[in-house]
XYZ file of C-alpha atoms in Angstrom:
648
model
C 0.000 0.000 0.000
C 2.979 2.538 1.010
C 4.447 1.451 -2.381
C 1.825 2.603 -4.371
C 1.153 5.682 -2.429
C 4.725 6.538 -3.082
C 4.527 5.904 -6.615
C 0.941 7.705 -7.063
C 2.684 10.729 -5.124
C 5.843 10.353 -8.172
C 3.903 10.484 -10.474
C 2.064 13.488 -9.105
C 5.061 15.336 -8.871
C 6.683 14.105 -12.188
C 3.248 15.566 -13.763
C 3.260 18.588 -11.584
C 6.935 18.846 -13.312
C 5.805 18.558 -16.580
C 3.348 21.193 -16.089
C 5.335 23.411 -14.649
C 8.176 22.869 -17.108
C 5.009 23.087 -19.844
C 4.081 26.526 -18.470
C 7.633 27.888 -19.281
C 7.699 26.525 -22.761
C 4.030 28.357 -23.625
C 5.064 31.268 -22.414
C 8.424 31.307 -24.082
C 6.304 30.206 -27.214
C 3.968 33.055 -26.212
C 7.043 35.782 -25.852
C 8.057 34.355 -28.936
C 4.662 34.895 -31.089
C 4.472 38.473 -29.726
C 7.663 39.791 -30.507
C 9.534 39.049 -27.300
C 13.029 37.000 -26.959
C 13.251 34.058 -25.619
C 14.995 29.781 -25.477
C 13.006 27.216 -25.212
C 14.477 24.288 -23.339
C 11.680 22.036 -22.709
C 11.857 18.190 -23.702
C 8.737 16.129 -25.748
C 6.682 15.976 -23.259
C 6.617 19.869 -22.075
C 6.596 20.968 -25.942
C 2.977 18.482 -26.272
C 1.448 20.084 -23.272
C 2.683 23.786 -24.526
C 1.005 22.967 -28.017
C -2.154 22.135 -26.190
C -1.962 25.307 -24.165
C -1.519 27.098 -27.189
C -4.117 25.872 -28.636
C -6.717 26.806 -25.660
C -5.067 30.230 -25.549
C -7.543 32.111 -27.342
C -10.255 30.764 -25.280
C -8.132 31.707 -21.959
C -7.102 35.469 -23.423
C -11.186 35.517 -23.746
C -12.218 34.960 -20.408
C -9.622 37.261 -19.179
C -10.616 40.064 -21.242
C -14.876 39.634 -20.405
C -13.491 39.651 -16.974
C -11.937 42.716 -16.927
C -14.413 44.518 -18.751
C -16.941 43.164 -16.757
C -15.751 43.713 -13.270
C -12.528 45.351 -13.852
C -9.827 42.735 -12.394
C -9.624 38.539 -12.839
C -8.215 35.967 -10.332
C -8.028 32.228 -10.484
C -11.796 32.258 -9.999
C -12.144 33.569 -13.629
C -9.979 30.988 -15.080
C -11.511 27.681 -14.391
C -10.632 26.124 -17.517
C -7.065 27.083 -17.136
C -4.811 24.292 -15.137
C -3.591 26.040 -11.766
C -0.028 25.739 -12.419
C -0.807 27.678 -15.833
C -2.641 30.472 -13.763
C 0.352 33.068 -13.529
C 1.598 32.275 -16.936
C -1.522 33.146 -18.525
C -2.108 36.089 -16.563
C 1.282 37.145 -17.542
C 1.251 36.374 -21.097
C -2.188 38.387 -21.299
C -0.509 41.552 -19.817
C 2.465 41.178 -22.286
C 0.503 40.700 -25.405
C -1.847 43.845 -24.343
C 0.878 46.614 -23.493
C -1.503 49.019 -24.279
C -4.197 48.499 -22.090
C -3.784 50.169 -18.533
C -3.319 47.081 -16.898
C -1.211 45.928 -13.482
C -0.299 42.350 -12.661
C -0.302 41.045 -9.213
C 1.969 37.652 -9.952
C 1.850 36.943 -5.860
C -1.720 36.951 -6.002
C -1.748 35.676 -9.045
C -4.370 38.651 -10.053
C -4.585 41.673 -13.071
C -6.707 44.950 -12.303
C -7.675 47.980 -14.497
C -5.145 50.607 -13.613
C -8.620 52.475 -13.404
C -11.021 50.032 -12.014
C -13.110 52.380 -10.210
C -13.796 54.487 -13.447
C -14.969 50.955 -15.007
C -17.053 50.007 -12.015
C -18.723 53.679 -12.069
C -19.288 53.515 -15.593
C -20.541 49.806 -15.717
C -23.468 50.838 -13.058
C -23.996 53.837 -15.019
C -24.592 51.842 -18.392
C -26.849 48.769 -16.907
C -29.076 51.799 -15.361
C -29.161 53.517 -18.985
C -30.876 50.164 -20.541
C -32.666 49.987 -17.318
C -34.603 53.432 -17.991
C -34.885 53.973 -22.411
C -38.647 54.598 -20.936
C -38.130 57.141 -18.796
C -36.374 60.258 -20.542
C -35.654 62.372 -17.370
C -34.446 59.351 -15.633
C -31.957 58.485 -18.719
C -31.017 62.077 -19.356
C -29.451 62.475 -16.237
C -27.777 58.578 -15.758
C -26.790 59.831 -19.797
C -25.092 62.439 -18.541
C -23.430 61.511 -15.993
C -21.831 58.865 -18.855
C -20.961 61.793 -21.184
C -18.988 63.202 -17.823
C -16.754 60.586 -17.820
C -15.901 59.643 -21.503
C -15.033 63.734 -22.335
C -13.253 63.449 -19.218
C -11.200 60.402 -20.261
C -10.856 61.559 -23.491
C -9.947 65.084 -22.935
C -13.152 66.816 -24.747
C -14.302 70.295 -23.657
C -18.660 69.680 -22.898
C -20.440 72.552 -24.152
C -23.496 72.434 -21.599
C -25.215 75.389 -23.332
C -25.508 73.491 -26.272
C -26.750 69.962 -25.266
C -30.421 69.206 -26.860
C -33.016 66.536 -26.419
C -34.553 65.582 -29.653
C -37.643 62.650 -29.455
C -35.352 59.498 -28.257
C -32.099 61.448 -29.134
C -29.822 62.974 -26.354
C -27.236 65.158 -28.227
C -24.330 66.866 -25.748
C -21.573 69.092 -28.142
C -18.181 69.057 -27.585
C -15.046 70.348 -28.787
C -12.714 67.936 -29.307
C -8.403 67.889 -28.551
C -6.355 68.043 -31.544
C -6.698 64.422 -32.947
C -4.753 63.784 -35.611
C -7.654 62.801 -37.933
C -9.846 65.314 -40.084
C -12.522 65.845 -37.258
C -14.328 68.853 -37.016
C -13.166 70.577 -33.149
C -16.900 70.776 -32.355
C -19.140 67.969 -33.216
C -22.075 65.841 -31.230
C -21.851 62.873 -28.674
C -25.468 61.121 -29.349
C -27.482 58.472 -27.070
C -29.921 56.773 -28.449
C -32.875 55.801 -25.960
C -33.480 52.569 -27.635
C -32.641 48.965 -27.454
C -32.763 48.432 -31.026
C -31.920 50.753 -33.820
C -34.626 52.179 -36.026
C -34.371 53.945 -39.449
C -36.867 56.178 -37.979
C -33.351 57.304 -35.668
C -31.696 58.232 -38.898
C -33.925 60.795 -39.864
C -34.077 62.424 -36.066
C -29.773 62.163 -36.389
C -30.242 64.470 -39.196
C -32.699 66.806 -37.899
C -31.079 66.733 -34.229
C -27.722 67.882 -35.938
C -29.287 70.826 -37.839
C -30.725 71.759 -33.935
C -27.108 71.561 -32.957
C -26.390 73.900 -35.986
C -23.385 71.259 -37.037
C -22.078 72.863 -39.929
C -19.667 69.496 -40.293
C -20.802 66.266 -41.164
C -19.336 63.883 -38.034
C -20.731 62.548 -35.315
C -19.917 60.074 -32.316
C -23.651 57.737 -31.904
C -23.688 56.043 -28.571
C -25.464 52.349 -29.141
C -26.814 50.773 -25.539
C -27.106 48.042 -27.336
C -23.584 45.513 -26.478
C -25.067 42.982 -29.227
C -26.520 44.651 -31.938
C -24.618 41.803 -34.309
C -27.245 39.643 -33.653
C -30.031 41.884 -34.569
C -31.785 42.289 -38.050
C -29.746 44.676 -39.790
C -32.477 47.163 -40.179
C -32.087 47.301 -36.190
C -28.192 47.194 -35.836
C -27.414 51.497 -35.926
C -24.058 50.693 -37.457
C -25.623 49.120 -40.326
C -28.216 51.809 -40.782
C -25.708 54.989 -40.575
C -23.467 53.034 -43.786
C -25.869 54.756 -46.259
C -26.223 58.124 -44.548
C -24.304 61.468 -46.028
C -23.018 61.909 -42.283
C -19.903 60.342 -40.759
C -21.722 58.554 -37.913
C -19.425 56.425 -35.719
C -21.335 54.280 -33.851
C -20.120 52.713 -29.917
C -21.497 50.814 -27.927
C -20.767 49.707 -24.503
C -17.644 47.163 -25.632
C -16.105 50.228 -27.512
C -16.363 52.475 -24.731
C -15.029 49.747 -22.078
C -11.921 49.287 -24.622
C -11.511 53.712 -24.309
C -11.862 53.246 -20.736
C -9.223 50.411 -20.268
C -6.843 52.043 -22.857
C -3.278 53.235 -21.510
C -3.885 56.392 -24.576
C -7.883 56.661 -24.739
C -7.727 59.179 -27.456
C -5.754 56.804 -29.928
C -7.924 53.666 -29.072
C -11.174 56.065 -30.339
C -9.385 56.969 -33.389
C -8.725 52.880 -33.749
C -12.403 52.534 -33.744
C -13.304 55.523 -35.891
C -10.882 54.315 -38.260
C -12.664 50.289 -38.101
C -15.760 52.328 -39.726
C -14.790 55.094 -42.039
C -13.195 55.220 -45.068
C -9.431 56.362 -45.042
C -10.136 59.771 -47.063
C -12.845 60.705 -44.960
C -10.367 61.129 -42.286
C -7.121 61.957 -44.098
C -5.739 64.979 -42.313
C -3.903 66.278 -44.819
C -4.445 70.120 -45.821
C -3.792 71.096 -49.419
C -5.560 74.546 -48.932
C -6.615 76.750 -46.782
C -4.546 76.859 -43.223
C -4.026 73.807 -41.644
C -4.995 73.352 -38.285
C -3.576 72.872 -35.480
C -3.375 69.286 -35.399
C -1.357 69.229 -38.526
C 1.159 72.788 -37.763
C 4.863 71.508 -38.146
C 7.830 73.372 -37.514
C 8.288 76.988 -38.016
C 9.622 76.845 -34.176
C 11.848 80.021 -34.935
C 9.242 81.980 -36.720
C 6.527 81.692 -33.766
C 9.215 82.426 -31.128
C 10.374 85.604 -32.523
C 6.747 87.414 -33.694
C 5.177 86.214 -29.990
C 8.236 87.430 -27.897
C 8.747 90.788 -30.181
C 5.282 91.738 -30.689
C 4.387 94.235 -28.074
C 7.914 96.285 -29.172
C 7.462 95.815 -33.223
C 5.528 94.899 -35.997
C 5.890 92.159 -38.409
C 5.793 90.919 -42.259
C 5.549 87.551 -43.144
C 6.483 87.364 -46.562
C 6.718 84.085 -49.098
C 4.539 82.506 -52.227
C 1.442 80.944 -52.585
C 0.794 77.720 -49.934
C 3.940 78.757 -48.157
C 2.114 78.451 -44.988
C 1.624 82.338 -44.298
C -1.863 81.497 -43.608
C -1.082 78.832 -40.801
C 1.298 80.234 -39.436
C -1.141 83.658 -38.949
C -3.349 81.413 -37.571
C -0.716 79.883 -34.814
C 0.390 83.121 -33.772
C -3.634 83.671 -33.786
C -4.088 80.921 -31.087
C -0.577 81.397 -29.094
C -1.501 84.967 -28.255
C -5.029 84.045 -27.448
C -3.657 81.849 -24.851
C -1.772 84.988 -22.861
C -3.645 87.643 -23.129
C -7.399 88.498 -23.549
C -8.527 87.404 -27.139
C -10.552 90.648 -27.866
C -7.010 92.497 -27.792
C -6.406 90.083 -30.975
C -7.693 91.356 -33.871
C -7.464 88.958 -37.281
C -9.037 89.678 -40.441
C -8.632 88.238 -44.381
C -8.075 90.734 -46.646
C -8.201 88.663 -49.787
C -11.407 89.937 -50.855
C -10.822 93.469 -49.339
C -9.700 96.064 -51.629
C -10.401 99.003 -50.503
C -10.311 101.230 -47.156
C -13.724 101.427 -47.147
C -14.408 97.416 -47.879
C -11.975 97.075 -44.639
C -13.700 99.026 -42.445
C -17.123 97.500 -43.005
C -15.325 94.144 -42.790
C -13.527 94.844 -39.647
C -17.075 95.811 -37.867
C -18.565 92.692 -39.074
C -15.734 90.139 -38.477
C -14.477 92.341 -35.189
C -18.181 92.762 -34.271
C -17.930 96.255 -33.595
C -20.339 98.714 -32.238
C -20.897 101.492 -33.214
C -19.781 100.556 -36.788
C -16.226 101.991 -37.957
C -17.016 103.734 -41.208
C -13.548 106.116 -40.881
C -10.216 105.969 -39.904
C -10.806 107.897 -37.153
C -13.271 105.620 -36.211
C -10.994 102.348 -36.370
C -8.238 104.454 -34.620
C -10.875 104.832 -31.682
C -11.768 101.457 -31.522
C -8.133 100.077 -31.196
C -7.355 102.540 -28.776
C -10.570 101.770 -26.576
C -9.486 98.236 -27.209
C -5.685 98.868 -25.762
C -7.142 100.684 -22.425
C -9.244 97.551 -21.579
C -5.899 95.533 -22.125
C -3.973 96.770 -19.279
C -2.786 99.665 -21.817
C -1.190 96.667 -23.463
C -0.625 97.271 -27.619
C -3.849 95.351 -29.962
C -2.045 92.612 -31.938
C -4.088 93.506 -35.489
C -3.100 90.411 -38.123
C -4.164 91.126 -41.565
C -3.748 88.332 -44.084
C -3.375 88.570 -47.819
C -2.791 92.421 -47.554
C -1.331 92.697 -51.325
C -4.469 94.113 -53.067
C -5.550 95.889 -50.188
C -1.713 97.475 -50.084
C -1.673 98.105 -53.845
C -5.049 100.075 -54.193
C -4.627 102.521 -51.125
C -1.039 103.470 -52.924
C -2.685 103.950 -56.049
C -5.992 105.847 -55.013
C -4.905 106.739 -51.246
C -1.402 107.913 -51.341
C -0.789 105.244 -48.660
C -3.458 107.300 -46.502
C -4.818 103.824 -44.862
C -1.452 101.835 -44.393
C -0.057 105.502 -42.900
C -2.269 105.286 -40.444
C -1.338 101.999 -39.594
C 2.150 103.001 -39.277
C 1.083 106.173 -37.235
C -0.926 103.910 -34.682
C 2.075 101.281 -34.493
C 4.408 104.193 -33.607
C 2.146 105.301 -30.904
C 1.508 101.644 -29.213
C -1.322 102.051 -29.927
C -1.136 98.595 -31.895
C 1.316 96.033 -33.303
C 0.458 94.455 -36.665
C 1.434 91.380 -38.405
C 0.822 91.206 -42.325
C 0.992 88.509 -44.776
C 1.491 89.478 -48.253
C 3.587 89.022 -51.617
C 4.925 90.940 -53.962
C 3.541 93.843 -53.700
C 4.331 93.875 -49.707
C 7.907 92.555 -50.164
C 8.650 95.758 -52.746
C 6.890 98.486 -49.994
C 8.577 97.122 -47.458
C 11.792 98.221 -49.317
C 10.375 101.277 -51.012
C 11.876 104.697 -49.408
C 8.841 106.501 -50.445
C 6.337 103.850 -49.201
C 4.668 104.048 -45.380
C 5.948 100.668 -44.657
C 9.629 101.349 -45.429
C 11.262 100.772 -42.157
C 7.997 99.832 -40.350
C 8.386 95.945 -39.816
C 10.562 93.171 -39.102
C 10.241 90.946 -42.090
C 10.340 87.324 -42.214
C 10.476 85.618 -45.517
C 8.942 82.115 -45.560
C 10.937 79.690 -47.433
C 10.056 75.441 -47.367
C 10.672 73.463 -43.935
C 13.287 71.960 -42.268
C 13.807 67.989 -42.873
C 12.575 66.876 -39.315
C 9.795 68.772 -39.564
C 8.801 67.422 -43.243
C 8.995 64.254 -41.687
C 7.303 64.834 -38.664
C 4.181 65.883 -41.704
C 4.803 62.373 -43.146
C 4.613 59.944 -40.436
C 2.858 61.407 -37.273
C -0.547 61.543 -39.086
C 0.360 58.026 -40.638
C 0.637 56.337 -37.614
C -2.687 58.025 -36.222
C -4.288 56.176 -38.906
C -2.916 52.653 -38.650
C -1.454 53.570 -42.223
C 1.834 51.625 -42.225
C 4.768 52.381 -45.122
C 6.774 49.523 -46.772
C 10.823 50.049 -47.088
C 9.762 53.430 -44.781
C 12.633 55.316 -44.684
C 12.891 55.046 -48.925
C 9.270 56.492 -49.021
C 10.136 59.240 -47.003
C 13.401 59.981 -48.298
C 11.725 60.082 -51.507
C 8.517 62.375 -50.188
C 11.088 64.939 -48.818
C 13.281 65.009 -52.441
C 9.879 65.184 -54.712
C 9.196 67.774 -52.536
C 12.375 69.670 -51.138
C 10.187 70.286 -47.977
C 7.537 72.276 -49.575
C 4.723 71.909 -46.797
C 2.138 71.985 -49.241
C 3.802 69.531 -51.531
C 4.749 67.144 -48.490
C 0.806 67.553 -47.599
C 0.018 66.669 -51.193
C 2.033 63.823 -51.967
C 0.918 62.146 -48.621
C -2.583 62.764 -49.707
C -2.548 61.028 -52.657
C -0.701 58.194 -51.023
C -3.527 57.992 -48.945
C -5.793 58.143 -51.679
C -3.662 55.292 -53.672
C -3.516 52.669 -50.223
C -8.045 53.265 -49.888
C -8.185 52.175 -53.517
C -6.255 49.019 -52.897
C -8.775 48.336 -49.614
C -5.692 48.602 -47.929
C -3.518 50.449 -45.113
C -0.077 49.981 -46.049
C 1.738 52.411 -48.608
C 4.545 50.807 -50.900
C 7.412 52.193 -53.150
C 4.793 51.344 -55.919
C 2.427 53.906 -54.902
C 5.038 56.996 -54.639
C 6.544 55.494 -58.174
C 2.978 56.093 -59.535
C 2.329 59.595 -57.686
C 5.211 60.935 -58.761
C 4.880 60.348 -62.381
C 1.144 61.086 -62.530
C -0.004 64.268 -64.544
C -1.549 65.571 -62.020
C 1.202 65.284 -59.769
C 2.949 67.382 -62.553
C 0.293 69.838 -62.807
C -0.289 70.858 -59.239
C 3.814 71.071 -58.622
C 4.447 73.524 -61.205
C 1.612 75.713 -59.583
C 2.360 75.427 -56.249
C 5.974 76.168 -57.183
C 5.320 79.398 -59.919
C 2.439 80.231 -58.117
C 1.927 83.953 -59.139
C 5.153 84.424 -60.679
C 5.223 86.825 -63.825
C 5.821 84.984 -67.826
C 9.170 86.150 -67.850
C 10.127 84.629 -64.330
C 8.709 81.232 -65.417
C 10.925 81.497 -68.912
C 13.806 82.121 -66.911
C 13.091 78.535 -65.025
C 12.305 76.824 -68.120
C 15.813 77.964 -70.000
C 17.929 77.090 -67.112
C 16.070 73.983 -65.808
C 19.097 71.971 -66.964
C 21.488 73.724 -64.940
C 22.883 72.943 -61.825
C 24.012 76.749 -60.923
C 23.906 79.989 -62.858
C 25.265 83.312 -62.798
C 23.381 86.343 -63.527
C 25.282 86.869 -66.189
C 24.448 82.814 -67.447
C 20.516 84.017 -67.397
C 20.933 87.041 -69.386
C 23.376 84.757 -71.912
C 20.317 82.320 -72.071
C 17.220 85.321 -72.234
C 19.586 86.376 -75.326
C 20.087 82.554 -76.965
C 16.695 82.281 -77.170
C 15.678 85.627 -78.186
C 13.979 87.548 -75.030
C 15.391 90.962 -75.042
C 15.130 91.869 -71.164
C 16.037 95.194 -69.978
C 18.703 94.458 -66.921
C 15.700 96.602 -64.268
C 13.716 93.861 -65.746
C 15.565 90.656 -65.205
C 16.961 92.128 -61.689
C 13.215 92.330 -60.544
C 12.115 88.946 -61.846
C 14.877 87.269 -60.373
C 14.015 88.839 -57.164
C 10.595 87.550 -57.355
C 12.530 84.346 -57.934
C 13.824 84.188 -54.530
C 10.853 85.917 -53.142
C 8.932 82.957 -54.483
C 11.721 80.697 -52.735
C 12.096 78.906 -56.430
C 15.678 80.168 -56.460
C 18.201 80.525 -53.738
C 20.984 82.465 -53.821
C 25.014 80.878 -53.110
C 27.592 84.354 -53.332
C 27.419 85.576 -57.005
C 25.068 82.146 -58.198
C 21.622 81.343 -58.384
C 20.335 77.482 -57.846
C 16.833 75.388 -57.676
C 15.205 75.286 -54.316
C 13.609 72.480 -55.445
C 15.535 69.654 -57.094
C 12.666 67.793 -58.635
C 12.137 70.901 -60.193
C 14.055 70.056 -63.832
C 12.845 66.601 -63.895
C 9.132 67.655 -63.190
C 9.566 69.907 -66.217
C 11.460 67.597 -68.546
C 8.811 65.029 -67.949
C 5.581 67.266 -68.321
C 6.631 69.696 -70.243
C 6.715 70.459 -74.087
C 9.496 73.434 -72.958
C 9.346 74.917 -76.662
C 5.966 75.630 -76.688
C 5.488 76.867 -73.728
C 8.302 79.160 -74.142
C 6.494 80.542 -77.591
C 3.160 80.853 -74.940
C 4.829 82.402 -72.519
C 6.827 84.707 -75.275
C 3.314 85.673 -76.301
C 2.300 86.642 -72.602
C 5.180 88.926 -72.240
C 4.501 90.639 -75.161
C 0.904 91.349 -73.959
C 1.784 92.505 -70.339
C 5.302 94.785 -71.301
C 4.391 98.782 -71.730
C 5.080 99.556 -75.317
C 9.179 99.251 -75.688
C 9.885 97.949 -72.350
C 11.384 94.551 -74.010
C 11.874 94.158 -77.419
C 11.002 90.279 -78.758
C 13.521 89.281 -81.458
């Protein structure tokens, strides 16, 4: 009898052994599968129990995970089907292959628990009472609400309470949103629906409830009670019905917010699950007009620092060609002051469409909202000054954008009467200003006889530093789950297409973007850039963005020496010659100003070279050079005063 109970208790510990030994071999296995190192050392008989492990793994990481998002922490008593000396292993193994939940592992215990386990328990009481009361609307509102609390805190939104509506079964709260790094409007709807089921009667109220909200954007985040709407008809599962709908509904329900709540970064686990239901262009962030905002601003470090730490002692200029990034950066300096001193001391205004004194009065009352209206220039100086005494006597920051037409007509019908006064007000304190313009700024600024001759500090805005092209490239990539094949060849390749032009860098990305959603995939490859690159309308929106407004005779100078590493002055007015452009020297000194002003050429001692070195090769490849040349000849001869050039 001892004999046997000697040899049962062996074999106990031989297979106690075996399991143990098995338990290192999974989770070497395990270490191995996810990315970590590892040896495995284990004989035939721990490698067959591992493989049967392995096999029940999924099952095991599935219990663990309902645990936890059902009560917030897991213990042995969660795992019965796991074998006890597999109970730490597993636990372990589930914390390593989830490194970005918020998760802490107890291997004493052996237990795991929700770095924020209250916040789940709150909000799991919170979301069985929701489901609990769809029939009583007061009731729901306020258990609702108390739900909409704690996602905008997790997640960082701002709740606008002033705005929240009730529509029929429809409880809309507005927020505005943090900088994600996804094309999402900063103020958009959170929606719960007081249903179990989802209706197409719900679609309709969606669209009505966001003209309530006055949503001038097309997004919105729809909160489903509804944990297993899979198993409903479709024409009752709300992320089926929203497919057809011109909005960009996201729909959650209570597993998608438990994943935000358990997330160690809540804010990129939402943009995981936006991304599982929209299309990739409906959330590409890239800008290729108009400013860009602030989630996509890179570099110009240097720029920001010296306008916001000299502008209560001087005025600025921001000079540079078209999609430069004056715009943006106007913007930046926009929201940076904002953040220091009281925003009505900031004054912004567009004066693309402004081209006279009197159109920028009346559009500085409206946009300024100013009462009573300014209709003079004494009346604008009295409003800035009123405007300094309620700022601690501090100088009005007054950015004006686009300020070239504006600029050109008060010289021509004003004497400089409006932009004098400007300089007159600066002088005093009254104000500081910050303007954005082109050519017609850049020559003023250097005019003796013009009102803005020695006025500013000027800052001409050329393309971007490397690290900050980059920083364009990948950052918003990565927000996506867009991944890039042979990576550092794509982006190598971005930044020489483009030299670092932001637009260009925005462009190219976008129609990477656009090239990976075609292929119902998120992964970018050497193949796509290839294709970009030598696309005609690649071609056609790089010579705009890089001539921009530049005159005929500054694009024929481009086109003559596109083949040409460096040039002298002397080398342009050789080739203007060749090819028979007579150029009076006033004329060719100007448009290779503009040149530089447009940052197409830069400047090396006494020679002139590309900014851009795709430049040549964009032109060889798209252009007929020959006959533009004869267009362009014809353009010139159109524009010049009678004998200004003579065309032989």
């Amino acid at each position: 009898m001892g004999g046997a109970l000697n040899e049962r208790g062996l074999w106990g510990v031989i297979g106690a052994v075996a399991i143990a030994v098995a338990a290192i071999a999974w989770i070497v296995i395990g270490r191995r599968r996810s990315g970590a190192k590892g040896r495995a050392g284990a004989g035939p008989v721990s490698n067959l129990a591992a493989s049967s492990a392995e096999d029940r793994w999924p099952a095991w990481e599935t219990s663990i995970r309902n645990a936890l998002m059902q009560h917030g922490w897991v213990d042995e008593y969660f795992l019965s089907s796991v074998p006890p000396p597999l109970w730490v292993a597993t636990m372990r193994r589930y914390v390593e292959e989830h490194p970005e939940d918020a998760l802490v592992f107890y291997d004493s215990l052996p237990r795991i628990e929700l770095v924020n386990r209250l916040r789940m328990k709150t909000f799991l009481h919170s979301w069985k009472a929701a489901w609990e009361l769809v029939d009583a609307e007061e009731n729901f509102h306020s258990v609702v609400s108390n739900i909409a609390t704690q996602l905008f805190d997790i997640l960082g939104f701002v709740h606008v309470p002033e705005e929240q509506r009730t529509y029929r079964r429809l409880h809309g709260f507005v927020v505005r949103a943090p900088a994600l790094r996804l094309k999402v409007p900063p103020r958009f709807p959170v929606v719960f629906v007081r249903r179990h089921e989802g209706s197409p009667e719900d679609l309709t109220d969606l669209h009505s409830l966001m003209s309530i909200l006055s949503m001038t954007s097309y997004f919105a985040l729809i909160i489903d009670l509804n944990d297993f709407a899979v198993h409903l008809d479709p024409r009752k599962n709300l992320k089926n019905l929203v497919r057809d709908t011109i909005h960009d509904f996201i729909v959650l329900n209570g597993n998608d917010l438990r994943q935000i709540i358990i997330a160690r970064d809540p804010g990129k686990r939402l943009v995981e699950i936006v991304l599982q239901q929209v299309d990739l262009t409906v959330v590409s962030p890239y800008v290729t007009s108009g400013p860009v905002p602030a989630n996509m601003f890179f570099g110009r470090d240097h720029e920001l620092k010296t306008i916001t730490r000299k502008i209560n002692d001087t005025s600025f200029a921001l000079i540079g060609g078209r999609k430069i990034g004056k715009t943006s950066i106007l913007a930046k300096v926009y929201r940076l002051l904002s953040e220091s001193v009281a925003r009505s001391s900031i004054l912004y205004l567009d004066c693309q469409s402004v081209k006279t004194p009197e159109a920028f009065f009346e559009a500085a009352t409206t946009i300024w909202r100013v009462h009573p209206l300014i209709r003079s220039a004494e009346d604008f100086r009295r409003y800035v000054v009123y405007q300094r005494e309620e700022n601690a006597d501090e100088p009005v920051v007054v950015l004006l954008d686009e300020v070239d037409a504006l600029l050109s007509y008060d010289l021509e019908h004003g004497d400089g009467t409006l932009f004098g006064l400007f300089r007159a007000m600066s002088q005093e304190r009254h104000c500081r200003f910050v303007f954005c313009g082109e050519r017609v700024l850049h020559n003023q600024l250097h005019a003796a006889h013009s009102p803005l001759f020695n006025f500013c500090d000027v800052i001409h805005l050329g393309y971007l530093r490397e690290h900050a092209a980059r920083r364009i490239i990948l950052e918003p990539m990565q927000a996506m789950g867009v991944s890039i094949q042979d990576q550092e060849e794509v982006v190598y390749e971005i930044i020489n297409l483009s030299s670092c032009h932001p637009n260009l860098v925005q462009y190219l990305c976008q129609q990477l973007i656009l090239e990976a959603n075609a292929r119902h995939t998120r992964q970018i490859t050497p193949a796509d850039l290839n294709k970009v690159r030598h696309s005609s309308s690649f071609h056609e929106y790089f010579l705009e963005v890089t001539w921009g407004n530049t005159s005929a005779l500054e694009q024929v100078i481009t086109l003559l020496i596109a083949d040409r590493e460096k040039v002298s002055f002397g080398d342009i007015q050789e080739e203007l010659t060749q090819h028979g452009f007579a150029v009076p020297q006033e004329a060719l000194e100007a448009a290779i100003a503009g040149l530089r002003l447009y940052s197409i050429l830069l400047k090396e001692g006494q020679q002139y070279r590309f900014a851009s070195g795709a430049f040549p090769e964009v032109v060889q490849e798209s252009q007929e050079v020959d006959v533009l040349l004869t267009s362009l000849r014809h353009q010139m001869g159109e524009q010049a005063a009678p004998g200004y050039w003579g065309l032989s």
